Amino acid sequence: MKGLPKLVLVVVSLCISLPTHAGLFKISINDLGGLTPSQSSIFDDAIAYWESYLIGVQSSFDHSLIIEASGAPIDGTGGVLGNAGPSSITQLSDSTYVYANKGRMRFDTADLNNMENNGTLFDVIVHEMAHVIGFGILWTTDFFIAGSQSNYVNGTGRYTGEYALEIYRREFVEDATFIPVELGGGEGTANSHWDEPWPGGSSDLMTGYLGPYPITLSDTTVASFADIGYLTTVTHAVDGAATVWLFLLSFGLVLRKKPLRTSARLLQSV
């Protein structure tokens, strides 16, 4: 692909108060090598992106997620781009939610330079980081609130998480009883992305396929993180507790239409 626009970054600072009894959320990267300095900096941009939408956790305790990032040979150019997912999960002592506290993101060194040069690396990293946080992975009965109904039952294609479904009704389908989930594409795509297409559009960041341009991030996608225990900018009103500064980032996102050949799964649980 030639002539793709370069990544455009606009930073706006915003002061916001978290709800009472909320904990802060922080992501950090442990660079294991195989990434150039410019590629490592894109991981930092992706952290800032998600921390601008996920402003805390539904717990009085702070929570941090450490992601091991690396470039490594996988299968050569144009095959599997990489794999990503939580590698360790935990339950905060005052919460019924399970959170990822460690994760891994590994990308094929044969594809890294090409993705960086054609403007897709940021988008792929942001997408995969969402899976490490828990999108599409911590949805089911194994990880949802103890003793409660899950957000999603594998194989049904019907996501019913409370927060995301309410926002989906406001944003797209007023009388919806579920959000459609992808059942095609095989392991790593099925049961862990919004359907392609869905009322939120094929361009949404968390469908199972890249593209078309421009990439969008729906409020429904953001709200789904509230269903797995996060405070988000679209689901939780501010009511005077801890005040934090957020740096909201607006990116020019460029993706091409192709399967996202990565693995989104729980790599290991403890």
PDB file of N, CA and C in Angstrom, residues 95-146:
ATOM      1  N   SER A  95     -13.517  -6.991  45.222  1.00  0.00           N
ATOM      2  CA  SER A  95     -14.200  -7.013  43.934  1.00  0.00           C
ATOM      3  C   SER A  95     -14.602  -8.433  43.564  1.00  0.00           C
ATOM      4  N   THR A  96     -15.721  -8.563  42.848  1.00  0.00           N
ATOM      5  CA  THR A  96     -16.129  -9.868  42.317  1.00  0.00           C
ATOM      6  C   THR A  96     -15.697 -10.036  40.873  1.00  0.00           C
ATOM      7  N   TYR A  97     -14.984  -9.051  40.334  1.00  0.00           N
ATOM      8  CA  TYR A  97     -14.464  -9.139  38.975  1.00  0.00           C
ATOM      9  C   TYR A  97     -13.072  -9.747  38.980  1.00  0.00           C
ATOM     10  N   VAL A  98     -12.743 -10.415  37.900  1.00  0.00           N
ATOM     11  CA  VAL A  98     -11.399 -10.938  37.676  1.00  0.00           C
ATOM     12  C   VAL A  98     -10.702 -10.031  36.670  1.00  0.00           C
ATOM     13  N   TYR A  99      -9.487  -9.608  36.983  1.00  0.00           N
ATOM     14  CA  TYR A  99      -8.733  -8.694  36.123  1.00  0.00           C
ATOM     15  C   TYR A  99      -7.452  -9.362  35.629  1.00  0.00           C
ATOM     16  N   ALA A 100      -7.044  -9.001  34.433  1.00  0.00           N
ATOM     17  CA  ALA A 100      -5.721  -9.399  33.961  1.00  0.00           C
ATOM     18  C   ALA A 100      -4.689  -8.510  34.643  1.00  0.00           C
ATOM     19  N   ASN A 101      -3.677  -9.120  35.244  1.00  0.00           N
ATOM     20  CA  ASN A 101      -2.608  -8.306  35.840  1.00  0.00           C
ATOM     21  C   ASN A 101      -1.281  -8.454  35.099  1.00  0.00           C
ATOM     22  N   LYS A 102      -1.193  -9.463  34.232  1.00  0.00           N
ATOM     23  CA  LYS A 102      -0.043  -9.615  33.349  1.00  0.00           C
ATOM     24  C   LYS A 102      -0.535 -10.087  31.987  1.00  0.00           C
ATOM     25  N   GLY A 103       0.218  -9.747  30.951  1.00  0.00           N
ATOM     26  CA  GLY A 103      -0.149 -10.183  29.615  1.00  0.00           C
ATOM     27  C   GLY A 103       1.059 -10.181  28.707  1.00  0.00           C
ATOM     28  N   ARG A 104       0.874 -10.748  27.517  1.00  0.00           N
ATOM     29  CA  ARG A 104       1.959 -10.800  26.547  1.00  0.00           C
ATOM     30  C   ARG A 104       1.455 -10.346  25.187  1.00  0.00           C
ATOM     31  N   MET A 105       2.291  -9.623  24.479  1.00  0.00           N
ATOM     32  CA  MET A 105       2.029  -9.229  23.100  1.00  0.00           C
ATOM     33  C   MET A 105       3.304  -9.502  22.309  1.00  0.00           C
ATOM     34  N   ARG A 106       3.220 -10.432  21.371  1.00  0.00           N
ATOM     35  CA  ARG A 106       4.388 -10.802  20.579  1.00  0.00           C
ATOM     36  C   ARG A 106       4.042 -10.658  19.101  1.00  0.00           C
ATOM     37  N   PHE A 107       4.904  -9.964  18.354  1.00  0.00           N
ATOM     38  CA  PHE A 107       4.648  -9.714  16.942  1.00  0.00           C
ATOM     39  C   PHE A 107       5.784 -10.271  16.098  1.00  0.00           C
ATOM     40  N   ASP A 108       5.407 -10.761  14.918  1.00  0.00           N
ATOM     41  CA  ASP A 108       6.379 -11.385  14.013  1.00  0.00           C
ATOM     42  C   ASP A 108       7.339 -10.324  13.474  1.00  0.00           C
ATOM     43  N   THR A 109       8.636 -10.531  13.692  1.00  0.00           N
ATOM     44  CA  THR A 109       9.632  -9.574  13.210  1.00  0.00           C
ATOM     45  C   THR A 109       9.613  -9.453  11.690  1.00  0.00           C
ATOM     46  N   ALA A 110       9.087 -10.464  11.004  1.00  0.00           N
ATOM     47  CA  ALA A 110       9.002 -10.403   9.544  1.00  0.00           C
ATOM     48  C   ALA A 110       7.927  -9.434   9.076  1.00  0.00           C
ATOM     49  N   ASP A 111       6.986  -9.068   9.969  1.00  0.00           N
ATOM     50  CA  ASP A 111       5.876  -8.186   9.603  1.00  0.00           C
ATOM     51  C   ASP A 111       5.942  -6.808  10.267  1.00  0.00           C
ATOM     52  N   LEU A 112       6.755  -6.676  11.302  1.00  0.00           N
ATOM     53  CA  LEU A 112       6.750  -5.441  12.090  1.00  0.00           C
ATOM     54  C   LEU A 112       7.085  -4.207  11.252  1.00  0.00           C
ATOM     55  N   ASN A 113       8.168  -4.264  10.494  1.00  0.00           N
ATOM     56  CA  ASN A 113       8.575  -3.093   9.717  1.00  0.00           C
ATOM     57  C   ASN A 113       7.525  -2.720   8.682  1.00  0.00           C
ATOM     58  N   ASN A 114       6.933  -3.707   8.048  1.00  0.00           N
ATOM     59  CA  ASN A 114       5.908  -3.432   7.048  1.00  0.00           C
ATOM     60  C   ASN A 114       4.690  -2.776   7.682  1.00  0.00           C
ATOM     61  N   MET A 115       4.243  -3.272   8.849  1.00  0.00           N
ATOM     62  CA  MET A 115       3.088  -2.665   9.519  1.00  0.00           C
ATOM     63  C   MET A 115       3.394  -1.236   9.949  1.00  0.00           C
ATOM     64  N   GLU A 116       4.609  -1.018  10.424  1.00  0.00           N
ATOM     65  CA  GLU A 116       4.980   0.342  10.828  1.00  0.00           C
ATOM     66  C   GLU A 116       5.004   1.272   9.624  1.00  0.00           C
ATOM     67  N   ASN A 117       5.562   0.809   8.525  1.00  0.00           N
ATOM     68  CA  ASN A 117       5.695   1.651   7.344  1.00  0.00           C
ATOM     69  C   ASN A 117       4.360   1.955   6.673  1.00  0.00           C
ATOM     70  N   ASN A 118       3.421   1.009   6.705  1.00  0.00           N
ATOM     71  CA  ASN A 118       2.138   1.281   6.036  1.00  0.00           C
ATOM     72  C   ASN A 118       1.079   1.859   6.973  1.00  0.00           C
ATOM     73  N   GLY A 119       1.478   2.141   8.215  1.00  0.00           N
ATOM     74  CA  GLY A 119       0.583   2.846   9.118  1.00  0.00           C
ATOM     75  C   GLY A 119      -0.393   1.983   9.888  1.00  0.00           C
ATOM     76  N   THR A 120      -0.206   0.654   9.904  1.00  0.00           N
ATOM     77  CA  THR A 120      -1.167  -0.215  10.583  1.00  0.00           C
ATOM     78  C   THR A 120      -0.716  -0.689  11.955  1.00  0.00           C
ATOM     79  N   LEU A 121       0.544  -0.498  12.311  1.00  0.00           N
ATOM     80  CA  LEU A 121       1.058  -1.084  13.542  1.00  0.00           C
ATOM     81  C   LEU A 121       0.345  -0.534  14.775  1.00  0.00           C
ATOM     82  N   PHE A 122       0.113   0.760  14.820  1.00  0.00           N
ATOM     83  CA  PHE A 122      -0.592   1.328  15.970  1.00  0.00           C
ATOM     84  C   PHE A 122      -1.950   0.669  16.153  1.00  0.00           C
ATOM     85  N   ASP A 123      -2.691   0.516  15.060  1.00  0.00           N
ATOM     86  CA  ASP A 123      -4.034  -0.034  15.129  1.00  0.00           C
ATOM     87  C   ASP A 123      -4.028  -1.487  15.590  1.00  0.00           C
ATOM     88  N   VAL A 124      -3.064  -2.261  15.098  1.00  0.00           N
ATOM     89  CA  VAL A 124      -2.963  -3.657  15.506  1.00  0.00           C
ATOM     90  C   VAL A 124      -2.598  -3.751  16.985  1.00  0.00           C
ATOM     91  N   ILE A 125      -1.675  -2.911  17.446  1.00  0.00           N
ATOM     92  CA  ILE A 125      -1.275  -2.928  18.855  1.00  0.00           C
ATOM     93  C   ILE A 125      -2.446  -2.532  19.744  1.00  0.00           C
ATOM     94  N   VAL A 126      -3.172  -1.478  19.386  1.00  0.00           N
ATOM     95  CA  VAL A 126      -4.324  -1.045  20.182  1.00  0.00           C
ATOM     96  C   VAL A 126      -5.372  -2.156  20.259  1.00  0.00           C
ATOM     97  N   HIS A 127      -5.645  -2.786  19.107  1.00  0.00           N
ATOM     98  CA  HIS A 127      -6.610  -3.879  19.069  1.00  0.00           C
ATOM     99  C   HIS A 127      -6.175  -5.018  19.990  1.00  0.00           C
ATOM    100  N   GLU A 128      -4.927  -5.438  19.853  1.00  0.00           N
ATOM    101  CA  GLU A 128      -4.450  -6.572  20.646  1.00  0.00           C
ATOM    102  C   GLU A 128      -4.323  -6.228  22.122  1.00  0.00           C
ATOM    103  N   MET A 129      -3.998  -4.984  22.445  1.00  0.00           N
ATOM    104  CA  MET A 129      -3.929  -4.573  23.845  1.00  0.00           C
ATOM    105  C   MET A 129      -5.302  -4.677  24.498  1.00  0.00           C
ATOM    106  N   ALA A 130      -6.352  -4.408  23.725  1.00  0.00           N
ATOM    107  CA  ALA A 130      -7.714  -4.555  24.245  1.00  0.00           C
ATOM    108  C   ALA A 130      -7.974  -6.002  24.661  1.00  0.00           C
ATOM    109  N   HIS A 131      -7.459  -6.951  23.885  1.00  0.00           N
ATOM    110  CA  HIS A 131      -7.627  -8.354  24.254  1.00  0.00           C
ATOM    111  C   HIS A 131      -6.837  -8.700  25.513  1.00  0.00           C
ATOM    112  N   VAL A 132      -5.643  -8.129  25.655  1.00  0.00           N
ATOM    113  CA  VAL A 132      -4.861  -8.377  26.862  1.00  0.00           C
ATOM    114  C   VAL A 132      -5.622  -7.859  28.085  1.00  0.00           C
ATOM    115  N   ILE A 133      -6.245  -6.702  27.961  1.00  0.00           N
ATOM    116  CA  ILE A 133      -7.035  -6.139  29.064  1.00  0.00           C
ATOM    117  C   ILE A 133      -8.223  -7.038  29.379  1.00  0.00           C
ATOM    118  N   GLY A 134      -8.764  -7.708  28.364  1.00  0.00           N
ATOM    119  CA  GLY A 134      -9.842  -8.652  28.621  1.00  0.00           C
ATOM    120  C   GLY A 134     -10.944  -8.708  27.600  1.00  0.00           C
ATOM    121  N   PHE A 135     -10.940  -7.802  26.605  1.00  0.00           N
ATOM    122  CA  PHE A 135     -11.996  -7.802  25.594  1.00  0.00           C
ATOM    123  C   PHE A 135     -12.022  -9.144  24.867  1.00  0.00           C
ATOM    124  N   GLY A 136     -13.195  -9.805  24.844  1.00  0.00           N
ATOM    125  CA  GLY A 136     -13.354 -11.057  24.136  1.00  0.00           C
ATOM    126  C   GLY A 136     -12.788 -12.266  24.853  1.00  0.00           C
ATOM    127  N   ILE A 137     -12.093 -12.059  25.971  1.00  0.00           N
ATOM    128  CA  ILE A 137     -11.458 -13.156  26.691  1.00  0.00           C
ATOM    129  C   ILE A 137     -12.070 -13.321  28.081  1.00  0.00           C
ATOM    130  N   LEU A 138     -12.214 -12.230  28.811  1.00  0.00           N
ATOM    131  CA  LEU A 138     -12.781 -12.294  30.165  1.00  0.00           C
ATOM    132  C   LEU A 138     -14.288 -12.057  30.142  1.00  0.00           C
ATOM    133  N   TRP A 139     -14.948 -12.483  29.079  1.00  0.00           N
ATOM    134  CA  TRP A 139     -16.395 -12.299  28.914  1.00  0.00           C
ATOM    135  C   TRP A 139     -17.221 -13.408  29.547  1.00  0.00           C
ATOM    136  N   THR A 140     -16.682 -14.600  29.679  1.00  0.00           N
ATOM    137  CA  THR A 140     -17.488 -15.788  29.918  1.00  0.00           C
ATOM    138  C   THR A 140     -17.644 -16.108  31.401  1.00  0.00           C
ATOM    139  N   THR A 141     -18.402 -17.182  31.684  1.00  0.00           N
ATOM    140  CA  THR A 141     -18.705 -17.560  33.061  1.00  0.00           C
ATOM    141  C   THR A 141     -17.457 -17.845  33.887  1.00  0.00           C
ATOM    142  N   ASP A 142     -16.357 -18.205  33.245  1.00  0.00           N
ATOM    143  CA  ASP A 142     -15.133 -18.503  33.984  1.00  0.00           C
ATOM    144  C   ASP A 142     -14.554 -17.267  34.660  1.00  0.00           C
ATOM    145  N   PHE A 143     -14.885 -16.094  34.134  1.00  0.00           N
ATOM    146  CA  PHE A 143     -14.233 -14.879  34.614  1.00  0.00           C
ATOM    147  C   PHE A 143     -15.206 -13.800  35.080  1.00  0.00           C
ATOM    148  N   PHE A 144     -16.512 -13.958  34.853  1.00  0.00           N
ATOM    149  CA  PHE A 144     -17.462 -12.904  35.189  1.00  0.00           C
ATOM    150  C   PHE A 144     -17.759 -12.932  36.683  1.00  0.00           C
ATOM    151  N   ILE A 145     -18.650 -12.047  37.145  1.00  0.00           N
ATOM    152  CA  ILE A 145     -18.991 -11.931  38.558  1.00  0.00           C
ATOM    153  C   ILE A 145     -19.403 -13.290  39.110  1.00  0.00           C
ATOM    154  N   ALA A 146     -18.820 -13.663  40.228  1.00  0.00           N
ATOM    155  CA  ALA A 146     -19.082 -14.970  40.812  1.00  0.00           C
ATOM    156  C   ALA A 146     -20.580 -15.164  41.065  1.00  0.00           C
TER     157      ALA A 146
END
